[in-house]
């Protein structure tokens, strides 16, 4: 795992704890890594001339097929939505003219 992903994971845990009553958020590990991969993939699709085609993504960034989370509560969904908004703001600040928020 890269340092960037480790930092994002730590931040994700902090933000998610603020929105959920469950302090044991390790169940989100697989989902988090899929989310990070998805965001990176969208960046590669949106601005390939700046960061390369999707094929240039490192093998570590590619997530194998794993089961998704089942039965996400509304509180959990709010935490994940907040993380997604934070991610989109961070990405748009890096490439404000070249990329829009990832859907």
Short mmCIF file of N, CA and C in Angstrom, two decimals:
data_model
loop_
_atom_site.label_atom_id
_atom_site.label_comp_id
_atom_site.label_asym_id
_atom_site.label_seq_id
_atom_site.Cartn_x
_atom_site.Cartn_y
_atom_site.Cartn_z
N UNK A 1 0.85 -1.17 0.00
CA UNK A 1 0.00 0.00 0.00
C UNK A 1 0.90 1.23 0.00
N UNK A 2 0.54 2.19 -0.82
CA UNK A 2 1.36 3.39 -0.91
C UNK A 2 1.10 4.31 0.28
N UNK A 3 2.04 5.21 0.52
CA UNK A 3 1.87 6.17 1.61
C UNK A 3 0.62 7.02 1.42
N UNK A 4 0.33 7.40 0.18
CA UNK A 4 -0.85 8.21 -0.09
C UNK A 4 -2.11 7.47 0.31
N UNK A 5 -2.21 6.21 -0.07
CA UNK A 5 -3.39 5.42 0.27
C UNK A 5 -3.48 5.23 1.77
N UNK A 6 -2.35 5.02 2.42
CA UNK A 6 -2.36 4.88 3.88
C UNK A 6 -2.87 6.15 4.54
N UNK A 7 -2.43 7.31 4.07
CA UNK A 7 -2.91 8.58 4.63
C UNK A 7 -4.40 8.76 4.37
N UNK A 8 -4.84 8.43 3.15
CA UNK A 8 -6.26 8.54 2.84
C UNK A 8 -7.08 7.61 3.73
N UNK A 9 -6.57 6.39 3.96
CA UNK A 9 -7.28 5.44 4.81
C UNK A 9 -7.41 6.00 6.23
N UNK A 10 -6.34 6.55 6.76
CA UNK A 10 -6.40 7.12 8.12
C UNK A 10 -7.40 8.28 8.18
N UNK A 11 -7.38 9.14 7.17
CA UNK A 11 -8.33 10.25 7.12
C UNK A 11 -9.76 9.74 6.97
N UNK A 12 -9.93 8.73 6.14
CA UNK A 12 -11.25 8.14 5.94
C UNK A 12 -11.81 7.61 7.25
N UNK A 13 -10.98 6.91 8.01
CA UNK A 13 -11.41 6.37 9.31
C UNK A 13 -11.82 7.51 10.23
N UNK A 14 -11.02 8.56 10.30
CA UNK A 14 -11.35 9.69 11.17
C UNK A 14 -12.69 10.32 10.78
N UNK A 15 -12.87 10.57 9.48
CA UNK A 15 -14.11 11.20 9.03
C UNK A 15 -15.30 10.26 9.22
N UNK A 16 -15.12 9.00 8.91
CA UNK A 16 -16.22 8.04 9.04
C UNK A 16 -16.65 7.89 10.49
N UNK A 17 -15.69 7.90 11.41
CA UNK A 17 -16.03 7.79 12.84
C UNK A 17 -16.88 8.97 13.29
N UNK A 18 -16.65 10.12 12.69
CA UNK A 18 -17.42 11.30 13.07
C UNK A 18 -18.89 11.17 12.67
N UNK A 19 -19.18 10.32 11.70
CA UNK A 19 -20.55 10.19 11.21
C UNK A 19 -21.22 8.87 11.58
N UNK A 20 -20.49 7.99 12.22
CA UNK A 20 -21.09 6.71 12.60
C UNK A 20 -20.86 6.46 14.08
N UNK A 21 -21.66 5.56 14.62
CA UNK A 21 -21.49 5.19 16.02
C UNK A 21 -20.53 4.02 16.16
N UNK A 22 -20.14 3.42 15.06
CA UNK A 22 -19.30 2.23 15.07
C UNK A 22 -17.83 2.63 14.95
N UNK A 23 -17.05 2.37 16.00
CA UNK A 23 -15.63 2.69 15.96
C UNK A 23 -14.82 1.64 15.20
N UNK A 24 -15.38 0.45 14.98
CA UNK A 24 -14.67 -0.59 14.27
C UNK A 24 -15.03 -0.52 12.79
N UNK A 25 -14.27 0.27 12.03
CA UNK A 25 -14.59 0.50 10.63
C UNK A 25 -13.74 -0.32 9.68
N UNK A 26 -13.08 -1.34 10.19
CA UNK A 26 -12.23 -2.15 9.32
C UNK A 26 -13.02 -2.85 8.23
N UNK A 27 -14.34 -3.02 8.45
CA UNK A 27 -15.16 -3.65 7.42
C UNK A 27 -15.19 -2.81 6.15
N UNK A 28 -14.81 -1.53 6.25
CA UNK A 28 -14.79 -0.66 5.08
C UNK A 28 -13.49 -0.75 4.29
N UNK A 29 -12.53 -1.52 4.75
CA UNK A 29 -11.22 -1.57 4.11
C UNK A 29 -11.33 -1.91 2.62
N UNK A 30 -12.05 -2.98 2.28
CA UNK A 30 -12.18 -3.38 0.88
C UNK A 30 -12.90 -2.30 0.10
N UNK A 31 -13.98 -1.77 0.66
CA UNK A 31 -14.73 -0.72 -0.02
C UNK A 31 -13.86 0.51 -0.23
N UNK A 32 -13.10 0.90 0.78
CA UNK A 32 -12.23 2.07 0.68
C UNK A 32 -11.24 1.92 -0.47
N UNK A 33 -10.61 0.76 -0.56
CA UNK A 33 -9.62 0.57 -1.62
C UNK A 33 -10.28 0.55 -3.00
N UNK A 34 -11.49 0.03 -3.09
CA UNK A 34 -12.21 0.10 -4.35
C UNK A 34 -12.53 1.54 -4.69
N UNK A 35 -12.91 2.32 -3.68
CA UNK A 35 -13.22 3.73 -3.89
C UNK A 35 -12.00 4.49 -4.38
N UNK A 36 -10.86 4.26 -3.75
CA UNK A 36 -9.61 4.92 -4.17
C UNK A 36 -9.27 4.52 -5.59
N UNK A 37 -9.39 3.23 -5.91
CA UNK A 37 -9.10 2.78 -7.27
C UNK A 37 -10.03 3.47 -8.26
N UNK A 38 -11.32 3.52 -7.94
CA UNK A 38 -12.30 4.14 -8.83
C UNK A 38 -11.96 5.60 -9.09
N UNK A 39 -11.60 6.33 -8.03
CA UNK A 39 -11.27 7.74 -8.18
C UNK A 39 -10.02 7.92 -9.03
N UNK A 40 -9.03 7.08 -8.81
CA UNK A 40 -7.80 7.18 -9.62
C UNK A 40 -8.10 6.85 -11.08
N UNK A 41 -8.94 5.84 -11.29
CA UNK A 41 -9.30 5.47 -12.66
C UNK A 41 -10.00 6.64 -13.35
N UNK A 42 -10.95 7.29 -12.64
CA UNK A 42 -11.66 8.42 -13.22
C UNK A 42 -10.69 9.56 -13.55
N UNK A 43 -9.68 9.75 -12.72
CA UNK A 43 -8.68 10.78 -13.00
C UNK A 43 -7.91 10.44 -14.27
N UNK A 44 -7.53 9.17 -14.43
CA UNK A 44 -6.79 8.76 -15.61
C UNK A 44 -7.64 8.91 -16.87
N UNK A 45 -8.94 8.67 -16.76
CA UNK A 45 -9.84 8.84 -17.90
C UNK A 45 -10.01 10.33 -18.23
N UNK A 46 -10.13 11.15 -17.19
CA UNK A 46 -10.42 12.58 -17.38
C UNK A 46 -9.23 13.39 -17.88
N UNK A 47 -8.04 13.09 -17.39
CA UNK A 47 -6.87 13.89 -17.76
C UNK A 47 -5.68 13.00 -18.12
N UNK A 48 -5.84 12.14 -19.14
CA UNK A 48 -4.76 11.21 -19.48
C UNK A 48 -3.47 11.90 -19.91
N UNK A 49 -3.58 13.10 -20.49
CA UNK A 49 -2.37 13.79 -20.93
C UNK A 49 -1.53 14.28 -19.75
N UNK A 50 -2.14 14.43 -18.58
CA UNK A 50 -1.40 14.89 -17.40
C UNK A 50 -0.88 13.74 -16.55
N UNK A 51 -1.66 12.65 -16.42
CA UNK A 51 -1.25 11.58 -15.51
C UNK A 51 -1.16 10.22 -16.19
N UNK A 52 -1.43 10.14 -17.48
CA UNK A 52 -1.30 8.89 -18.20
C UNK A 52 -2.63 8.19 -18.43
N UNK A 53 -2.61 7.28 -19.39
CA UNK A 53 -3.79 6.47 -19.70
C UNK A 53 -4.08 5.52 -18.54
N UNK A 54 -5.30 4.98 -18.45
CA UNK A 54 -5.61 4.03 -17.38
C UNK A 54 -4.65 2.84 -17.34
N UNK A 55 -4.15 2.46 -18.51
CA UNK A 55 -3.22 1.32 -18.56
C UNK A 55 -1.93 1.59 -17.80
N UNK A 56 -1.63 2.87 -17.52
CA UNK A 56 -0.39 3.19 -16.81
C UNK A 56 -0.54 3.08 -15.30
N UNK A 57 -1.74 2.79 -14.82
CA UNK A 57 -1.93 2.65 -13.38
C UNK A 57 -1.09 1.48 -12.89
N UNK A 58 -0.50 1.66 -11.73
CA UNK A 58 0.34 0.61 -11.17
C UNK A 58 -0.50 -0.60 -10.79
N UNK A 59 0.13 -1.77 -10.83
CA UNK A 59 -0.59 -2.99 -10.47
C UNK A 59 -1.17 -2.90 -9.07
N UNK A 60 -0.47 -2.26 -8.15
CA UNK A 60 -0.96 -2.15 -6.78
C UNK A 60 -2.29 -1.41 -6.71
N UNK A 61 -2.53 -0.54 -7.68
CA UNK A 61 -3.75 0.25 -7.67
C UNK A 61 -4.96 -0.55 -8.16
N UNK A 62 -4.72 -1.64 -8.85
CA UNK A 62 -5.81 -2.42 -9.41
C UNK A 62 -6.35 -3.36 -8.34
N UNK A 63 -7.64 -3.31 -8.15
CA UNK A 63 -8.29 -4.12 -7.12
C UNK A 63 -8.92 -5.33 -7.78
N UNK A 64 -8.61 -6.49 -7.23
CA UNK A 64 -9.22 -7.71 -7.75
C UNK A 64 -10.67 -7.77 -7.33
N UNK A 65 -11.43 -8.64 -7.96
CA UNK A 65 -12.84 -8.77 -7.61
C UNK A 65 -12.97 -9.25 -6.18
N UNK A 66 -13.66 -8.48 -5.39
CA UNK A 66 -13.91 -8.82 -3.99
C UNK A 66 -15.35 -8.46 -3.69
N UNK A 67 -15.94 -9.10 -2.71
CA UNK A 67 -17.33 -8.79 -2.40
C UNK A 67 -17.50 -7.34 -1.94
N UNK A 68 -18.61 -6.74 -2.31
CA UNK A 68 -18.89 -5.37 -1.89
C UNK A 68 -19.57 -5.39 -0.53
N UNK A 69 -19.68 -4.24 0.07
CA UNK A 69 -20.35 -4.14 1.37
C UNK A 69 -21.83 -4.43 1.19
N UNK A 70 -22.39 -5.12 2.14
CA UNK A 70 -23.83 -5.37 2.10
C UNK A 70 -24.51 -4.54 3.17
N UNK A 71 -25.71 -4.14 2.89
CA UNK A 71 -26.55 -3.43 3.86
C UNK A 71 -25.87 -2.23 4.50
N UNK A 72 -25.51 -1.25 3.70
CA UNK A 72 -24.92 -0.02 4.24
C UNK A 72 -26.04 0.81 4.87
N UNK A 73 -25.84 1.24 6.10
CA UNK A 73 -26.84 2.05 6.79
C UNK A 73 -26.83 3.47 6.23
N UNK A 74 -27.87 4.23 6.54
CA UNK A 74 -27.92 5.62 6.09
C UNK A 74 -26.78 6.44 6.68
N UNK A 75 -26.44 6.18 7.94
CA UNK A 75 -25.33 6.89 8.57
C UNK A 75 -24.02 6.56 7.87
N UNK A 76 -23.82 5.27 7.56
CA UNK A 76 -22.61 4.86 6.84
C UNK A 76 -22.57 5.50 5.46
N UNK A 77 -23.71 5.55 4.79
CA UNK A 77 -23.77 6.14 3.45
C UNK A 77 -23.42 7.63 3.51
N UNK A 78 -23.89 8.33 4.54
CA UNK A 78 -23.55 9.75 4.70
C UNK A 78 -22.04 9.92 4.88
N UNK A 79 -21.43 9.03 5.66
CA UNK A 79 -19.98 9.11 5.87
C UNK A 79 -19.23 8.89 4.56
N UNK A 80 -19.68 7.92 3.78
CA UNK A 80 -19.03 7.64 2.50
C UNK A 80 -19.26 8.79 1.52
N UNK A 81 -20.46 9.36 1.53
CA UNK A 81 -20.74 10.50 0.65
C UNK A 81 -19.86 11.70 1.02
N UNK A 82 -19.67 11.91 2.33
CA UNK A 82 -18.81 13.01 2.79
C UNK A 82 -17.38 12.79 2.32
N UNK A 83 -16.91 11.54 2.41
CA UNK A 83 -15.57 11.23 1.93
C UNK A 83 -15.46 11.49 0.43
N UNK A 84 -16.48 11.10 -0.32
CA UNK A 84 -16.48 11.31 -1.76
C UNK A 84 -16.42 12.80 -2.08
N UNK A 85 -17.19 13.61 -1.35
CA UNK A 85 -17.15 15.06 -1.56
C UNK A 85 -15.77 15.63 -1.24
N UNK A 86 -15.16 15.15 -0.15
CA UNK A 86 -13.82 15.60 0.22
C UNK A 86 -12.83 15.24 -0.88
N UNK A 87 -12.95 14.01 -1.39
CA UNK A 87 -12.07 13.56 -2.47
C UNK A 87 -12.24 14.45 -3.70
N UNK A 88 -13.47 14.71 -4.10
CA UNK A 88 -13.73 15.53 -5.28
C UNK A 88 -13.16 16.93 -5.12
N UNK A 89 -13.29 17.52 -3.94
CA UNK A 89 -12.73 18.85 -3.70
C UNK A 89 -11.21 18.82 -3.80
N UNK A 90 -10.58 17.78 -3.25
CA UNK A 90 -9.12 17.67 -3.31
C UNK A 90 -8.65 17.52 -4.74
N UNK A 91 -9.34 16.69 -5.52
CA UNK A 91 -8.95 16.47 -6.92
C UNK A 91 -9.16 17.74 -7.73
N UNK A 92 -10.28 18.41 -7.53
CA UNK A 92 -10.55 19.61 -8.33
C UNK A 92 -9.57 20.74 -7.99
N UNK A 93 -9.04 20.74 -6.78
CA UNK A 93 -8.04 21.77 -6.44
C UNK A 93 -6.71 21.50 -7.12
N UNK A 94 -6.45 20.24 -7.46
CA UNK A 94 -5.20 19.90 -8.16
C UNK A 94 -5.28 20.26 -9.64
N UNK A 95 -6.44 20.02 -10.23
CA UNK A 95 -6.63 20.24 -11.66
C UNK A 95 -7.92 21.03 -11.89
N UNK A 96 -8.02 22.24 -11.39
CA UNK A 96 -9.29 22.96 -11.44
C UNK A 96 -9.84 23.20 -12.84
N UNK A 97 -8.99 23.36 -13.83
CA UNK A 97 -9.47 23.63 -15.19
C UNK A 97 -9.62 22.36 -16.01
N UNK A 98 -9.01 21.27 -15.56
CA UNK A 98 -8.95 20.08 -16.38
C UNK A 98 -9.89 18.97 -15.95
N UNK A 99 -10.41 19.04 -14.74
CA UNK A 99 -11.20 17.91 -14.25
C UNK A 99 -12.38 18.43 -13.44
N UNK A 100 -13.49 17.78 -13.62
CA UNK A 100 -14.66 18.10 -12.82
C UNK A 100 -14.80 17.01 -11.78
N UNK A 101 -15.69 17.21 -10.85
CA UNK A 101 -15.91 16.21 -9.81
C UNK A 101 -16.24 14.88 -10.43
N UNK A 102 -15.68 13.83 -9.86
CA UNK A 102 -15.94 12.48 -10.34
C UNK A 102 -17.36 12.10 -9.97
N UNK A 103 -18.11 11.48 -10.88
CA UNK A 103 -19.48 11.08 -10.55
C UNK A 103 -19.51 9.92 -9.60
#
